[in-house]
Amino acid sequence: MRHRVFNEDGEEELVFVMGWGNRWTHENVSWLIGKLTDAGYRVHAFELPTNIEDFKADWLEPVAEYVLDLEEYQLLAHSAGALVAQALDGADNHVYLSPWWGYGDDYPDRLLEAVSNVPTTLPCLPVGEMDEYTLGELATDHQIATTPRWVSPAFVRETRHAQRELLAIDHDAVVFCSLRDPVIDHRPIGERVPAEHVVLYDGGHELFSSPSRDRYVDLLLDSLEGGATIVEEQARVPV
């Protein structure tokens, strides 16, 4: 797993677990990291390996061991990164972007169950279309071209197991998601996060690739600083 620290002189620690296929060289990921560093955070960004044999060994444990050395930190996680982040300890506030706590409707359970039993770690299963409609209208050609197109049966098996073993989500967690996101199952969000802590945006799977991102970035930063109370207070403000 690759990790990099942005803004060494930042005043507060923030752990950012990126989604499957995200790279800090992607323009829209870089945009979000820039907003975080401008807000004064020292950003500890993690790139997830795109093929795994064991969820805990390959994804969870490297991040979990790293955060043990941080006395206080805020936690931001996108997509598959949120599958890792929900099992981490020690964060003051938790903000999840399009948490991948279940496969979307484009991936039927029977198919997932069948392929997960194939005994190979070879990436041989197509992940489907990862284009501007799926990711967000601001997704760049570079991002789309460098997003992997295949996963392994072992990857499916391990991620489905992790999704079934989801822990209770911190009561102050905030979730940003889009109702037209085809990648995720929204039901685990509704089962674990109060509706008043969920912020809906118009776009695809990635808030940072959505044309509406500027409308929500301040609320995202405020949620990292103040938790779910910030979202609740905004919801009570008359329009």
Short mmCIF file of C-alpha atoms in Angstrom, two decimals:
data_model
loop_
_atom_site.label_atom_id
_atom_site.label_comp_id
_atom_site.label_asym_id
_atom_site.label_seq_id
_atom_site.Cartn_x
_atom_site.Cartn_y
_atom_site.Cartn_z
CA MET A 1 0.00 0.00 0.00
CA ARG A 2 1.33 3.43 -0.90
CA HIS A 3 0.98 6.38 1.42
CA ARG A 4 2.12 9.99 1.21
CA VAL A 5 1.97 13.01 3.52
CA PHE A 6 0.85 16.33 2.07
CA ASN A 7 1.54 19.63 3.87
CA GLU A 8 4.08 18.53 6.48
CA ASP A 9 3.59 21.86 8.27
CA GLY A 10 -0.16 21.34 8.74
CA GLU A 11 -1.62 22.12 12.15
CA GLU A 12 -4.02 19.15 12.36
CA GLU A 13 -3.72 15.52 11.31
CA LEU A 14 -6.12 14.10 8.74
CA VAL A 15 -6.11 10.55 7.41
CA PHE A 16 -7.54 10.23 3.91
CA VAL A 17 -8.19 6.66 2.72
CA MET A 18 -8.87 6.92 -0.99
CA GLY A 19 -11.14 4.70 -3.02
CA TRP A 20 -10.29 1.75 -5.24
CA GLY A 21 -8.41 2.98 -8.28
CA ASN A 22 -7.94 6.53 -6.93
CA ARG A 23 -4.46 8.01 -7.21
CA TRP A 24 -3.20 11.29 -5.80
CA THR A 25 -2.00 12.06 -9.35
CA HIS A 26 -5.63 12.12 -10.51
CA GLU A 27 -6.61 15.74 -11.05
CA ASN A 28 -9.81 15.64 -8.99
CA VAL A 29 -8.22 13.75 -6.11
CA SER A 30 -5.47 16.37 -6.17
CA TRP A 31 -8.15 19.09 -6.06
CA LEU A 32 -9.63 17.60 -2.89
CA ILE A 33 -6.25 17.13 -1.23
CA GLY A 34 -5.50 20.77 -2.06
CA LYS A 35 -8.68 21.88 -0.29
CA LEU A 36 -7.70 19.83 2.76
CA THR A 37 -4.19 21.24 2.94
CA ASP A 38 -5.48 24.79 2.38
CA ALA A 39 -7.66 24.22 5.45
CA GLY A 40 -4.51 23.57 7.51
CA TYR A 41 -4.47 19.77 7.59
CA ARG A 42 -1.42 17.57 7.38
CA VAL A 43 -2.95 14.96 5.06
CA HIS A 44 -1.90 11.33 5.37
CA ALA A 45 -3.22 9.90 2.09
CA PHE A 46 -3.44 6.17 1.39
CA GLU A 47 -3.75 4.52 -2.03
CA LEU A 48 -5.39 1.11 -1.81
CA PRO A 49 -3.92 -1.77 -3.82
CA THR A 50 -6.38 -2.59 -6.59
CA ASN A 51 -6.03 -6.35 -6.18
CA ILE A 52 -6.04 -8.09 -2.81
CA GLU A 53 -5.84 -11.61 -1.45
CA ASP A 54 -6.74 -10.77 2.16
CA PHE A 55 -8.78 -7.72 3.23
CA LYS A 56 -7.20 -7.35 6.65
CA ALA A 57 -3.60 -7.96 5.63
CA ASP A 58 -3.66 -6.01 2.37
CA TRP A 59 -6.01 -3.12 3.19
CA LEU A 60 -6.93 -2.76 6.85
CA GLU A 61 -3.83 -3.58 8.87
CA PRO A 62 -1.37 -1.20 7.12
CA VAL A 63 -3.65 1.78 7.82
CA ALA A 64 -4.68 0.60 11.29
CA GLU A 65 -1.05 0.23 12.36
CA TYR A 66 -0.17 3.65 10.94
CA VAL A 67 -2.87 5.56 12.81
CA LEU A 68 -1.71 4.10 16.13
CA ASP A 69 1.09 6.67 16.02
CA LEU A 70 -1.33 9.60 15.65
CA GLU A 71 -2.61 11.03 18.93
CA GLU A 72 -5.52 12.89 17.35
CA TYR A 73 -6.75 12.92 13.80
CA GLN A 74 -9.77 13.45 11.57
CA LEU A 75 -10.80 10.70 9.19
CA LEU A 76 -11.93 11.09 5.58
CA ALA A 77 -12.58 8.07 3.37
CA HIS A 78 -13.98 7.53 -0.09
CA SER A 79 -15.70 4.44 -1.49
CA ALA A 80 -13.63 1.30 -0.75
CA GLY A 81 -11.57 3.47 1.58
CA ALA A 82 -14.67 3.73 3.76
CA LEU A 83 -14.75 -0.06 4.03
CA VAL A 84 -11.30 0.22 5.61
CA ALA A 85 -12.02 3.37 7.61
CA GLN A 86 -15.09 2.01 9.40
CA ALA A 87 -12.79 -0.41 11.22
CA LEU A 88 -10.22 2.18 12.35
CA ASP A 89 -9.92 3.48 15.91
CA GLY A 90 -9.02 6.87 17.29
CA ALA A 91 -10.46 9.45 14.90
CA ASP A 92 -12.27 12.47 16.34
CA ASN A 93 -14.64 12.86 13.39
CA HIS A 94 -15.52 10.56 10.51
CA VAL A 95 -16.61 11.70 7.05
CA TYR A 96 -17.39 9.11 4.40
CA LEU A 97 -17.76 9.88 0.69
CA SER A 98 -19.91 7.35 -1.20
CA PRO A 99 -19.01 4.54 1.21
CA TRP A 100 -18.72 1.19 -0.55
CA TRP A 101 -20.39 -0.85 2.15
CA GLY A 102 -22.21 -2.98 -0.42
CA TYR A 103 -22.08 -3.72 -4.13
CA GLY A 104 -24.49 -1.75 -6.31
CA ASP A 105 -27.40 -3.22 -8.25
CA ASP A 106 -25.24 -3.73 -11.34
CA TYR A 107 -23.53 -6.57 -9.47
CA PRO A 108 -26.14 -9.27 -8.61
CA ASP A 109 -25.55 -11.29 -5.44
CA ARG A 110 -25.76 -14.63 -7.23
CA LEU A 111 -23.08 -13.60 -9.69
CA LEU A 112 -20.85 -12.23 -6.95
CA GLU A 113 -21.26 -15.41 -4.92
CA ALA A 114 -20.40 -17.59 -7.90
CA VAL A 115 -17.27 -15.73 -8.96
CA SER A 116 -16.03 -15.31 -5.37
CA ASN A 117 -15.64 -19.09 -5.16
CA VAL A 118 -13.28 -19.30 -8.12
CA PRO A 119 -9.85 -20.16 -6.62
CA THR A 120 -7.65 -17.55 -8.25
CA THR A 121 -6.11 -14.18 -7.44
CA LEU A 122 -5.74 -13.31 -11.13
CA PRO A 123 -7.62 -10.10 -12.07
CA CYS A 124 -9.91 -11.62 -14.68
CA LEU A 125 -13.31 -10.08 -13.88
CA PRO A 126 -14.38 -6.84 -15.61
CA VAL A 127 -15.49 -4.11 -13.22
CA GLY A 128 -17.84 -2.42 -15.68
CA GLU A 129 -17.80 1.05 -17.17
CA MET A 130 -15.87 3.64 -15.19
CA ASP A 131 -16.70 6.76 -17.20
CA GLU A 132 -17.91 10.30 -16.59
CA TYR A 133 -21.46 9.13 -15.91
CA THR A 134 -20.33 6.62 -13.28
CA LEU A 135 -17.58 8.65 -11.61
CA GLY A 136 -18.70 12.22 -12.23
CA GLU A 137 -18.81 14.66 -15.10
CA LEU A 138 -15.44 16.18 -14.14
CA ALA A 139 -13.62 12.84 -14.36
CA THR A 140 -10.66 13.40 -16.66
CA ASP A 141 -9.33 11.32 -19.54
CA HIS A 142 -6.21 10.60 -17.49
CA GLN A 143 -8.24 9.37 -14.53
CA ILE A 144 -10.45 7.14 -16.65
CA ALA A 145 -7.50 5.74 -18.60
CA THR A 146 -5.58 4.85 -15.42
CA THR A 147 -8.49 3.28 -13.54
CA PRO A 148 -8.07 -0.52 -13.54
CA ARG A 149 -10.59 -2.54 -15.51
CA TRP A 150 -10.29 -5.93 -13.80
CA VAL A 151 -10.49 -7.48 -10.33
CA SER A 152 -9.92 -11.01 -9.13
CA PRO A 153 -12.35 -13.53 -7.63
CA ALA A 154 -10.29 -13.25 -4.42
CA PHE A 155 -10.94 -9.50 -4.41
CA VAL A 156 -14.70 -10.09 -4.67
CA ARG A 157 -14.62 -12.71 -1.93
CA GLU A 158 -12.63 -10.58 0.50
CA THR A 159 -14.55 -7.34 -0.04
CA ARG A 160 -17.93 -9.06 0.26
CA HIS A 161 -16.81 -10.66 3.52
CA ALA A 162 -15.68 -7.27 4.85
CA GLN A 163 -19.01 -5.73 3.85
CA ARG A 164 -20.90 -8.44 5.72
CA GLU A 165 -18.75 -7.81 8.81
CA LEU A 166 -19.32 -4.04 8.96
CA LEU A 167 -18.99 -2.59 12.44
CA ALA A 168 -21.38 -0.11 14.03
CA ILE A 169 -20.71 3.28 12.42
CA ASP A 170 -19.67 6.09 14.76
CA HIS A 171 -22.78 8.03 15.79
CA ASP A 172 -21.19 11.32 14.72
CA ALA A 173 -20.23 10.10 11.25
CA VAL A 174 -21.27 12.10 8.20
CA VAL A 175 -21.89 10.58 4.78
CA PHE A 176 -21.90 12.38 1.44
CA CYS A 177 -23.45 10.37 -1.38
CA SER A 178 -25.45 10.57 -4.60
CA LEU A 179 -28.68 8.68 -5.15
CA ARG A 180 -27.72 7.95 -8.75
CA ASP A 181 -24.40 6.39 -7.82
CA PRO A 182 -24.37 2.97 -9.57
CA VAL A 183 -21.32 1.66 -7.71
CA ILE A 184 -22.63 1.40 -4.15
CA ASP A 185 -25.55 -0.14 -2.31
CA HIS A 186 -27.28 2.64 -0.38
CA ARG A 187 -29.02 0.32 2.07
CA PRO A 188 -26.05 -0.15 4.44
CA ILE A 189 -25.81 3.64 4.69
CA GLY A 190 -29.46 3.94 5.67
CA GLU A 191 -29.10 1.08 8.16
CA ARG A 192 -26.07 2.55 9.93
CA VAL A 193 -26.18 6.33 9.58
CA PRO A 194 -29.09 8.58 10.68
CA ALA A 195 -30.78 10.30 7.75
CA GLU A 196 -29.97 13.73 9.21
CA HIS A 197 -26.26 12.89 8.95
CA VAL A 198 -26.44 12.07 5.23
CA VAL A 199 -25.73 14.80 2.69
CA LEU A 200 -27.02 14.15 -0.83
CA TYR A 201 -25.26 15.71 -3.79
CA ASP A 202 -26.04 15.64 -7.50
CA GLY A 203 -23.49 13.60 -9.37
CA GLY A 204 -21.87 10.22 -9.74
CA HIS A 205 -19.73 8.09 -7.46
CA GLU A 206 -17.12 10.75 -6.70
CA LEU A 207 -18.09 14.00 -5.02
CA PHE A 208 -14.73 15.45 -6.03
CA SER A 209 -15.52 14.68 -9.69
CA SER A 210 -19.00 16.21 -9.53
CA PRO A 211 -19.73 19.64 -11.04
CA SER A 212 -21.48 20.43 -7.74
CA ARG A 213 -18.35 19.84 -5.65
CA ASP A 214 -17.72 23.52 -4.89
CA ARG A 215 -21.17 23.73 -3.34
CA TYR A 216 -20.31 21.04 -0.79
CA VAL A 217 -16.61 21.41 -0.06
CA ASP A 218 -17.11 23.90 2.79
CA LEU A 219 -19.65 21.62 4.45
CA LEU A 220 -17.25 18.71 4.04
CA LEU A 221 -14.47 20.69 5.75
CA ASP A 222 -16.82 21.87 8.50
CA SER A 223 -17.94 18.26 9.08
CA LEU A 224 -14.35 17.15 9.48
CA GLU A 225 -13.85 19.88 12.07
CA GLY A 226 -17.16 19.72 13.91
CA GLY A 227 -18.73 16.35 13.16
CA ALA A 228 -22.37 15.60 12.47
CA THR A 229 -23.57 18.56 14.54
CA ILE A 230 -22.58 20.81 11.64
CA VAL A 231 -24.81 18.93 9.22
CA GLU A 232 -27.70 18.92 11.68
CA GLU A 233 -27.41 22.67 12.19
CA GLN A 234 -27.39 23.36 8.47
CA ALA A 235 -30.48 21.22 8.01
CA ARG A 236 -32.32 23.45 10.53
CA VAL A 237 -31.45 26.66 8.70
CA PRO A 238 -34.54 27.97 6.81
CA VAL A 239 -34.11 28.05 3.04
#
